[in-house]
Amino acid sequence: MKKIFVIGFGLAAAWAASADPTVSGVSAALSANDNVYTVSYTLAGAPAIVTVDVKTNGVSIGGEHIVTLAGDVNAPIATDGAKSFTWDVGRDWDSAAIGTIPVDIVVTAWTKASPPDVMVLDLFANSPAPVKYYENESFLPGGLLANTDYRVNKLVMKRCHVAGDTFTLGVPSTTPGYEARNKERSVKFDHDFYMAVFEFTQGQWEVVAGKRKIGDCRFKVQDWQLRPCTHAFFPACRESDIAKGTADDANAAYRYPHQPHETSLFGIIHSRSGVWVDFPSENQWEVAMRPGHTAYGWYGVPINVNNTTDYKDENFPERYKYNGGNLFNGSAYSEPSNDYDANFGTAKVGSYKPNQWGFYDFCGNVCELIMDSWANPPSSTEEPKMVDGSTQTVVKGTSWNGTAKQGPAGHGIQGFVTNNKHAGWRVVSNDGFRDPLWK
């Protein structure tokens, strides 16, 4: 549910649509010298998330022209009452058009249960704006790929609109490398969720942990901040202190569905942002990777793996063994050493085109750690299936050292809860869409 209020300038008309929470009394004043609008409004029905758009003749001028904002906008608003924000129109748009082109300033209030499509967490401690929301990717200041903050200092997540839908996941029995636990299944989703746009990077780890993830991480010399973490550790991410995280530190008291350890990676992110993140369930990962398609291959397109010896696919469009992941000397492939730049081994996250829902690197770079235990086949719901005391989980996708055989969405491989050079992770958040499931 959301409330939209439009204030018109020039010849444009003003209108409002009713819902809850509500925005009213919107006004705007343009400064005399610096071409900055101050927009004021009154919010009722808080808490709410408030965003803004600017339109001419009913068409948005584009989020890339509405980025220099400050104040009560693109953020959760906790209390009712008078609010305001500024927009530097002279910097963001065409200063020559100010006062000559009719514009509508659209102020939208969203409930936390039905939030905007993009959520951004600031990973630094004591951030003045730990959580920001945007209507879509185009509103991200500086641009998702052009602004490296979104792959180092912040965590960008997109909403997957799946609530109430049923999807066919898994793979047909005729799929190369078919395994019975990945058989086709019908899965009903009761809730939307946010999924990280990128795999978790070494730069993000440093911001959260306060030090680099060096000893057990591949490709840590050149371009390291924008490359994914490897050697995923379930304990360090969820079950124990981030500084530990070896197999001996695994703690069932913090295993799903229990709340993550307060000084684990996920616990620290929550303490800084107020938002819980976690590993995705196998079904969440797969529906976002396809995305939503019946076809089981790369983003809805079956992978051609005619060569069953090395499962090489000339059309596989991500970083894997035969597409920059390994070195080739003319007769054989070999692993690159850690000091190679991002042209070999892992790529910088976001180097390849995204899928139709805007997610990057699902099918390559690193295999991704999933919440589900290997001992259980995936469920018919969005929830993960865990086995207490299990030392093995599922990793999905292929890696810089893997083959196209591992790329199909329904394919999963057996992974250890600790330490694997092929494995990284991306996170999901269910916050707002449902209450935490912790025991």
Coordinates of C-alpha atoms in Angstrom, one line a residue:
M1 CA 0.0 0.0 0.0
K2 CA 1.3 3.5 -0.8
K3 CA 0.1 7.0 -1.0
I4 CA 1.1 9.2 -4.0
F5 CA 0.9 12.9 -4.0
V6 CA 1.9 15.1 -7.0
I7 CA 2.5 18.8 -6.8
G8 CA 2.4 20.5 -10.1
F9 CA 4.6 23.4 -11.3
G10 CA 3.8 25.4 -14.4
L11 CA 0.9 24.0 -16.4
A12 CA 0.9 20.5 -14.9
A13 CA -2.1 19.5 -12.7
A14 CA -1.9 18.3 -9.1
W15 CA -3.6 15.0 -8.1
A16 CA -3.5 12.4 -5.3
A17 CA -4.4 8.7 -4.9
S18 CA -5.7 7.4 -1.6
A19 CA -4.0 4.6 0.4
D20 CA -2.2 4.4 3.7
P21 CA 0.2 5.9 4.8
T22 CA -0.6 9.3 3.5
V23 CA 1.3 12.3 2.2
S24 CA -0.4 15.7 2.1
G25 CA 0.4 19.4 2.0
V26 CA 3.2 19.1 -0.5
S27 CA 4.8 22.3 -1.5
A28 CA 8.1 23.3 -3.2
A29 CA 10.2 26.5 -3.2
L30 CA 13.0 27.2 -5.7
S31 CA 16.0 29.1 -4.3
A32 CA 16.8 32.3 -6.0
N33 CA 20.5 31.6 -6.7
D34 CA 21.5 28.0 -6.6
N35 CA 18.6 26.2 -8.4
V36 CA 17.7 24.0 -5.4
Y37 CA 14.2 23.0 -4.7
T38 CA 13.1 22.5 -1.1
V39 CA 10.1 20.2 -1.0
S40 CA 7.9 20.1 2.1
Y41 CA 5.2 17.6 2.9
T42 CA 3.2 16.1 5.8
L43 CA 3.3 12.4 6.5
A44 CA 0.6 10.5 8.4
G45 CA 0.5 6.8 9.1
A46 CA 4.2 6.3 9.7
P47 CA 6.4 4.4 9.7
A48 CA 6.7 4.7 5.9
I49 CA 9.3 4.8 3.2
V50 CA 9.2 8.0 1.1
T51 CA 10.5 8.3 -2.4
V52 CA 10.3 11.0 -5.1
D53 CA 10.0 11.2 -8.9
V54 CA 9.8 14.2 -11.2
K55 CA 7.7 14.1 -14.4
T56 CA 7.1 16.3 -17.4
N57 CA 3.9 15.6 -19.4
G58 CA 3.4 12.5 -17.3
V59 CA 6.8 11.0 -18.1
S60 CA 9.6 10.7 -15.6
I61 CA 12.7 12.8 -16.3
G62 CA 14.7 9.7 -15.2
G63 CA 16.1 8.7 -11.9
E64 CA 19.6 9.6 -13.1
H65 CA 18.4 13.3 -13.0
I66 CA 17.0 13.1 -9.5
V67 CA 20.0 12.0 -7.4
T68 CA 21.3 15.1 -5.5
L69 CA 18.7 14.8 -2.7
A70 CA 19.0 15.4 1.1
G71 CA 16.6 15.1 3.9
D72 CA 13.4 13.1 4.4
V73 CA 13.4 11.1 1.2
N74 CA 14.5 7.7 -0.1
A75 CA 14.6 6.5 3.4
P76 CA 12.4 5.0 6.2
I77 CA 10.5 7.7 8.1
A78 CA 9.6 6.7 11.6
T79 CA 7.3 9.5 12.7
D80 CA 4.3 11.5 11.5
G81 CA 4.5 15.2 10.9
A82 CA 6.1 17.9 8.8
K83 CA 9.0 16.7 6.6
S84 CA 11.2 18.1 3.9
F85 CA 14.0 17.4 1.5
T86 CA 16.0 19.3 -1.1
W87 CA 16.7 18.5 -4.8
D88 CA 19.6 20.2 -6.6
V89 CA 17.8 20.5 -9.9
G90 CA 20.5 22.7 -11.4
R91 CA 23.1 20.0 -10.8
D92 CA 21.0 17.0 -11.8
W93 CA 19.0 18.2 -14.7
D94 CA 18.9 21.0 -17.2
S95 CA 19.2 24.3 -15.4
A96 CA 18.1 26.2 -18.6
A97 CA 14.8 24.3 -18.4
I98 CA 14.0 25.5 -14.8
G99 CA 10.9 27.7 -14.9
T100 CA 10.2 27.0 -18.6
I101 CA 9.1 23.3 -18.6
P102 CA 6.1 22.2 -16.5
V103 CA 7.1 19.6 -14.0
D104 CA 5.3 17.4 -11.5
I105 CA 7.1 16.4 -8.3
V106 CA 5.7 13.1 -7.2
V107 CA 6.1 12.2 -3.5
T108 CA 5.3 8.5 -2.7
A109 CA 4.9 6.9 0.7
W110 CA 5.3 3.1 0.9
T111 CA 4.6 0.6 3.7
K112 CA 7.4 -1.6 4.8
A113 CA 5.4 -4.6 3.8
S114 CA 5.3 -3.3 0.2
P115 CA 8.5 -1.3 -0.2
P116 CA 10.2 0.1 -3.3
D117 CA 12.1 -2.3 -5.6
V118 CA 15.7 -1.3 -4.5
M119 CA 17.1 -1.3 -1.0
V120 CA 20.6 -0.2 -0.3
L121 CA 22.4 -0.9 3.0
D122 CA 25.4 1.2 4.1
L123 CA 27.9 -1.2 5.5
F124 CA 29.8 1.3 7.6
A125 CA 29.2 1.7 11.3
N126 CA 27.3 4.8 12.5
S127 CA 26.1 5.8 9.0
P128 CA 23.8 8.8 9.1
A129 CA 21.7 6.9 6.5
P130 CA 22.1 3.2 7.1
V131 CA 19.2 2.2 4.7
K132 CA 18.1 3.9 1.5
Y133 CA 15.2 2.9 -0.8
Y134 CA 14.8 3.7 -4.5
E135 CA 11.9 3.1 -6.9
N136 CA 14.2 1.4 -9.4
E137 CA 17.9 1.1 -10.3
S138 CA 18.0 4.3 -12.4
F139 CA 17.6 6.4 -9.2
L140 CA 20.9 5.1 -7.6
P141 CA 23.2 8.2 -7.3
G142 CA 26.2 7.8 -9.7
G143 CA 24.8 4.6 -11.3
L144 CA 24.9 1.0 -10.2
L145 CA 28.1 0.1 -12.1
A146 CA 29.7 3.5 -12.4
N147 CA 29.7 4.1 -8.7
T148 CA 32.0 1.5 -7.1
D149 CA 30.5 2.3 -3.7
Y150 CA 27.7 -0.2 -4.5
R151 CA 30.2 -3.0 -4.7
V152 CA 32.5 -2.0 -1.8
N153 CA 30.9 0.2 0.8
K154 CA 27.2 -0.5 0.3
L155 CA 25.0 -3.6 -0.4
V156 CA 22.4 -3.2 -3.2
M157 CA 19.4 -5.5 -3.1
K158 CA 16.5 -5.8 -5.5
R159 CA 12.9 -7.0 -4.7
C160 CA 11.8 -10.3 -6.2
H161 CA 8.1 -10.1 -6.9
V162 CA 7.1 -13.7 -6.4
A163 CA 4.4 -13.7 -3.6
G164 CA 1.4 -15.8 -4.5
D165 CA 3.1 -17.3 -7.6
T166 CA 4.1 -21.0 -8.2
F167 CA 7.2 -21.8 -10.3
T168 CA 8.6 -25.0 -11.8
L169 CA 12.1 -25.3 -10.4
G170 CA 14.8 -28.1 -10.7
V171 CA 15.8 -29.8 -13.9
P172 CA 14.5 -32.5 -16.2
S173 CA 16.0 -36.0 -15.7
T174 CA 17.6 -35.6 -19.2
T175 CA 19.8 -32.7 -18.2
P176 CA 23.5 -33.4 -18.5
G177 CA 24.8 -34.1 -15.0
Y178 CA 21.3 -34.7 -13.6
E179 CA 21.1 -35.5 -9.9
A180 CA 18.0 -36.9 -8.3
R181 CA 17.9 -34.3 -5.5
N182 CA 17.5 -31.6 -8.2
K183 CA 14.5 -33.1 -9.9
E184 CA 11.8 -30.8 -11.2
R185 CA 9.3 -29.6 -8.6
S186 CA 6.5 -27.1 -8.2
V187 CA 7.3 -24.4 -5.6
K188 CA 4.8 -21.9 -4.1
F189 CA 6.1 -18.6 -2.8
D190 CA 4.1 -16.8 -0.1
H191 CA 6.4 -13.8 0.2
D192 CA 8.5 -11.4 -1.8
F193 CA 12.1 -11.0 -0.8
Y194 CA 15.2 -8.8 -1.5
M195 CA 18.2 -10.4 -3.2
A196 CA 21.7 -8.9 -3.4
V197 CA 22.4 -7.7 -6.9
F198 CA 26.1 -8.8 -6.7
E199 CA 28.1 -11.6 -5.0
F200 CA 29.6 -10.4 -1.7
T201 CA 33.0 -8.8 -2.4
Q202 CA 36.3 -8.7 -0.6
G203 CA 35.8 -4.9 -0.3
Q204 CA 32.5 -5.4 1.4
W205 CA 34.1 -7.9 3.8
E206 CA 36.8 -5.4 4.8
V207 CA 34.2 -2.7 5.5
V208 CA 32.2 -5.0 7.8
A209 CA 35.0 -6.9 9.4
G210 CA 37.4 -4.0 9.7
K211 CA 40.2 -6.1 8.0
R212 CA 40.7 -7.9 4.8
K213 CA 39.8 -11.5 4.2
I214 CA 43.2 -12.5 3.1
G215 CA 44.5 -15.8 4.3
D216 CA 41.8 -18.0 2.8
C217 CA 40.7 -15.8 -0.2
R218 CA 41.7 -16.3 -3.8
F219 CA 42.8 -13.4 -6.1
K220 CA 43.5 -10.9 -3.3
V221 CA 46.2 -8.8 -5.0
Q222 CA 44.9 -6.9 -8.0
D223 CA 41.3 -5.5 -8.3
W224 CA 40.5 -7.3 -5.0
Q225 CA 37.9 -4.9 -3.7
L226 CA 35.6 -5.6 -6.6
R227 CA 36.1 -9.3 -6.7
P228 CA 34.0 -11.8 -4.8
C229 CA 35.0 -13.4 -1.5
T230 CA 36.0 -17.1 -1.9
H231 CA 36.3 -19.8 0.7
A232 CA 32.9 -19.1 2.1
F233 CA 32.6 -19.8 5.8
F234 CA 29.2 -20.6 7.2
P235 CA 30.5 -20.0 10.8
A236 CA 32.0 -16.5 10.1
C237 CA 29.0 -15.4 8.1
R238 CA 26.3 -16.7 10.5
E239 CA 27.3 -18.9 13.5
S240 CA 30.2 -17.3 15.2
D241 CA 32.4 -14.2 15.5
I242 CA 33.5 -12.9 12.1
A243 CA 37.1 -13.0 13.2
K244 CA 36.9 -16.8 13.7
G245 CA 34.7 -18.8 11.5
T246 CA 36.7 -22.1 11.2
A247 CA 35.0 -25.5 11.3
D248 CA 35.6 -25.6 15.1
D249 CA 33.6 -22.4 15.5
A250 CA 30.4 -23.8 14.0
N251 CA 27.6 -23.3 16.6
A252 CA 24.2 -24.9 16.2
A253 CA 22.7 -22.3 18.6
Y254 CA 23.1 -19.8 15.7
R255 CA 22.1 -22.1 12.9
Y256 CA 18.9 -21.4 10.9
P257 CA 16.2 -21.1 12.0
H258 CA 18.0 -19.5 15.0
Q259 CA 19.1 -15.9 14.9
P260 CA 22.6 -15.3 13.5
H261 CA 25.4 -14.6 16.0
E262 CA 25.6 -10.9 16.9
T263 CA 29.2 -10.5 15.8
S264 CA 29.0 -12.7 12.7
L265 CA 29.0 -11.0 9.3
F266 CA 25.2 -11.1 9.2
G267 CA 24.9 -10.0 12.8
I268 CA 27.1 -7.0 12.3
I269 CA 25.2 -5.9 9.1
H270 CA 22.0 -6.0 11.2
S271 CA 23.5 -4.0 14.1
R272 CA 24.6 -1.3 11.6
S273 CA 21.5 -1.2 9.4
G274 CA 18.6 -2.7 11.4
V275 CA 18.0 -5.1 8.5
W276 CA 18.5 -8.9 8.7
V277 CA 20.3 -10.6 5.9
D278 CA 21.0 -14.3 5.4
F279 CA 21.9 -17.0 2.9
P280 CA 19.1 -17.6 0.4
S281 CA 17.1 -20.8 0.4
E282 CA 17.8 -23.0 -2.6
N283 CA 14.4 -22.1 -4.0
Q284 CA 14.9 -18.3 -3.5
W285 CA 18.2 -18.5 -5.3
E286 CA 16.9 -20.5 -8.2
V287 CA 13.8 -18.5 -8.9
A288 CA 15.9 -15.3 -8.9
M289 CA 18.6 -16.8 -11.1
R290 CA 16.2 -18.1 -13.9
P291 CA 14.5 -15.5 -13.3
G292 CA 11.1 -17.1 -12.9
H293 CA 11.4 -19.0 -16.2
T294 CA 10.7 -22.6 -16.8
A295 CA 13.8 -23.2 -18.8
Y296 CA 16.6 -24.4 -16.6
G297 CA 19.7 -22.9 -18.1
W298 CA 21.5 -19.6 -18.0
Y299 CA 18.8 -17.0 -17.1
G300 CA 16.1 -19.0 -18.8
V301 CA 18.1 -20.3 -21.8
P302 CA 19.2 -24.0 -21.8
I303 CA 23.0 -24.4 -21.7
N304 CA 24.5 -26.3 -24.6
V305 CA 26.9 -28.9 -23.1
N306 CA 27.4 -31.3 -26.0
N307 CA 31.0 -32.0 -25.0
T308 CA 30.4 -34.3 -22.0
T309 CA 34.1 -34.6 -21.2
D310 CA 34.8 -31.0 -20.1
Y311 CA 31.2 -29.5 -20.4
K312 CA 32.5 -26.6 -22.4
D313 CA 29.9 -24.3 -23.9
E314 CA 31.1 -21.6 -26.3
N315 CA 28.1 -19.5 -25.6
F316 CA 28.2 -19.6 -21.8
P317 CA 28.3 -15.9 -21.1
E318 CA 29.9 -15.8 -17.6
R319 CA 33.3 -16.2 -15.9
Y320 CA 34.0 -20.0 -15.7
K321 CA 36.9 -22.3 -16.4
Y322 CA 36.9 -21.8 -20.2
N323 CA 36.0 -18.1 -20.3
G324 CA 38.9 -16.5 -18.4
G325 CA 38.6 -18.5 -15.2
N326 CA 41.7 -20.6 -16.1
L327 CA 44.8 -20.0 -18.1
F328 CA 45.2 -21.9 -21.4
N329 CA 48.7 -22.7 -22.8
G330 CA 47.4 -24.0 -26.2
S331 CA 46.9 -27.6 -24.9
A332 CA 45.8 -27.5 -21.3
Y333 CA 44.0 -25.3 -18.7
S334 CA 45.5 -24.4 -15.4
E335 CA 44.5 -22.3 -12.4
P336 CA 45.9 -18.8 -12.3
S337 CA 47.9 -17.7 -9.2
N338 CA 46.5 -15.2 -6.7
D339 CA 48.3 -12.2 -8.1
Y340 CA 46.5 -12.3 -11.5
D341 CA 44.2 -9.3 -12.3
A342 CA 40.5 -9.7 -12.9
N343 CA 41.0 -10.8 -16.5
F344 CA 41.7 -14.3 -15.1
G345 CA 40.3 -16.2 -12.1
T346 CA 37.4 -14.3 -10.6
A347 CA 36.1 -11.3 -12.5
K348 CA 35.0 -8.0 -10.9
V349 CA 31.4 -8.5 -9.9
G350 CA 29.1 -7.0 -12.5
S351 CA 31.5 -7.6 -15.4
Y352 CA 28.9 -9.6 -17.4
K353 CA 25.4 -8.7 -18.3
P354 CA 22.7 -9.1 -15.7
N355 CA 19.7 -11.4 -16.0
Q356 CA 16.2 -10.1 -16.7
W357 CA 15.6 -9.2 -13.1
G358 CA 18.9 -7.2 -12.8
F359 CA 21.1 -9.7 -10.9
Y360 CA 24.7 -10.3 -11.9
D361 CA 27.0 -13.4 -11.9
F362 CA 24.6 -16.1 -10.9
C363 CA 26.1 -18.5 -13.3
G364 CA 29.8 -17.9 -12.8
N365 CA 32.6 -16.3 -10.9
V366 CA 32.0 -18.2 -7.7
C367 CA 29.6 -21.0 -6.7
E368 CA 27.2 -19.5 -4.2
L369 CA 26.5 -20.9 -0.7
I370 CA 22.9 -21.8 0.0
M371 CA 21.1 -22.3 3.3
D372 CA 19.8 -25.8 2.5
S373 CA 21.6 -29.0 3.6
W374 CA 22.8 -31.3 1.0
A375 CA 21.1 -34.2 2.8
N376 CA 17.7 -32.9 2.0
P377 CA 16.1 -32.3 -1.5
P378 CA 14.7 -28.8 -1.9
S379 CA 11.3 -28.2 -0.4
S380 CA 8.1 -27.2 -2.2
T381 CA 8.0 -23.8 -0.4
E382 CA 10.4 -20.8 -0.2
E383 CA 11.9 -22.1 3.1
P384 CA 15.3 -23.8 3.3
K385 CA 15.6 -27.4 4.5
M386 CA 18.3 -27.7 7.1
V387 CA 19.6 -30.7 9.0
D388 CA 20.9 -30.1 12.5
G389 CA 24.6 -31.0 12.7
S390 CA 25.0 -31.2 8.9
T391 CA 28.5 -30.5 7.8
Q392 CA 27.6 -30.1 4.1
T393 CA 25.4 -27.6 2.4
V394 CA 24.5 -26.8 -1.2
V395 CA 26.3 -24.5 -3.5
K396 CA 24.7 -23.3 -6.7
G397 CA 26.0 -22.1 -10.1
T398 CA 29.5 -22.6 -11.5
S399 CA 32.8 -20.9 -10.6
W400 CA 36.0 -19.5 -12.1
N401 CA 37.3 -23.1 -12.0
G402 CA 34.1 -24.9 -12.9
T403 CA 32.4 -26.1 -16.0
A404 CA 29.2 -25.1 -17.8
K405 CA 27.6 -28.3 -16.5
Q406 CA 27.2 -26.6 -13.2
G407 CA 25.5 -23.6 -14.7
P408 CA 21.9 -24.7 -15.0
A409 CA 19.7 -23.2 -12.4
G410 CA 18.5 -26.5 -11.0
H411 CA 21.9 -28.0 -10.7
G412 CA 23.4 -28.0 -7.2
I413 CA 26.7 -29.4 -6.0
Q414 CA 27.7 -30.7 -2.6
G415 CA 29.6 -28.1 -0.6
F416 CA 31.2 -27.9 2.9
V417 CA 30.0 -25.6 5.5
T418 CA 33.5 -24.3 5.7
N419 CA 36.3 -23.3 3.3
N420 CA 36.0 -23.9 -0.4
K421 CA 38.1 -22.0 -3.0
H422 CA 35.2 -22.1 -5.5
A423 CA 32.5 -20.9 -3.1
G424 CA 31.3 -17.4 -2.3
W425 CA 27.8 -16.1 -1.5
R426 CA 25.2 -13.5 -2.0
V427 CA 22.5 -12.6 0.6
V428 CA 18.8 -12.2 0.8
S429 CA 16.6 -10.2 3.2
N430 CA 13.0 -11.1 4.1
D431 CA 12.7 -8.0 6.3
G432 CA 9.3 -6.3 5.9
F433 CA 7.8 -9.1 3.9
R434 CA 7.4 -11.3 6.9
D435 CA 8.4 -11.6 10.6
P436 CA 11.8 -13.1 11.3
L437 CA 11.6 -16.9 11.6
W438 CA 14.1 -17.2 14.4
K439 CA 13.3 -19.6 17.3

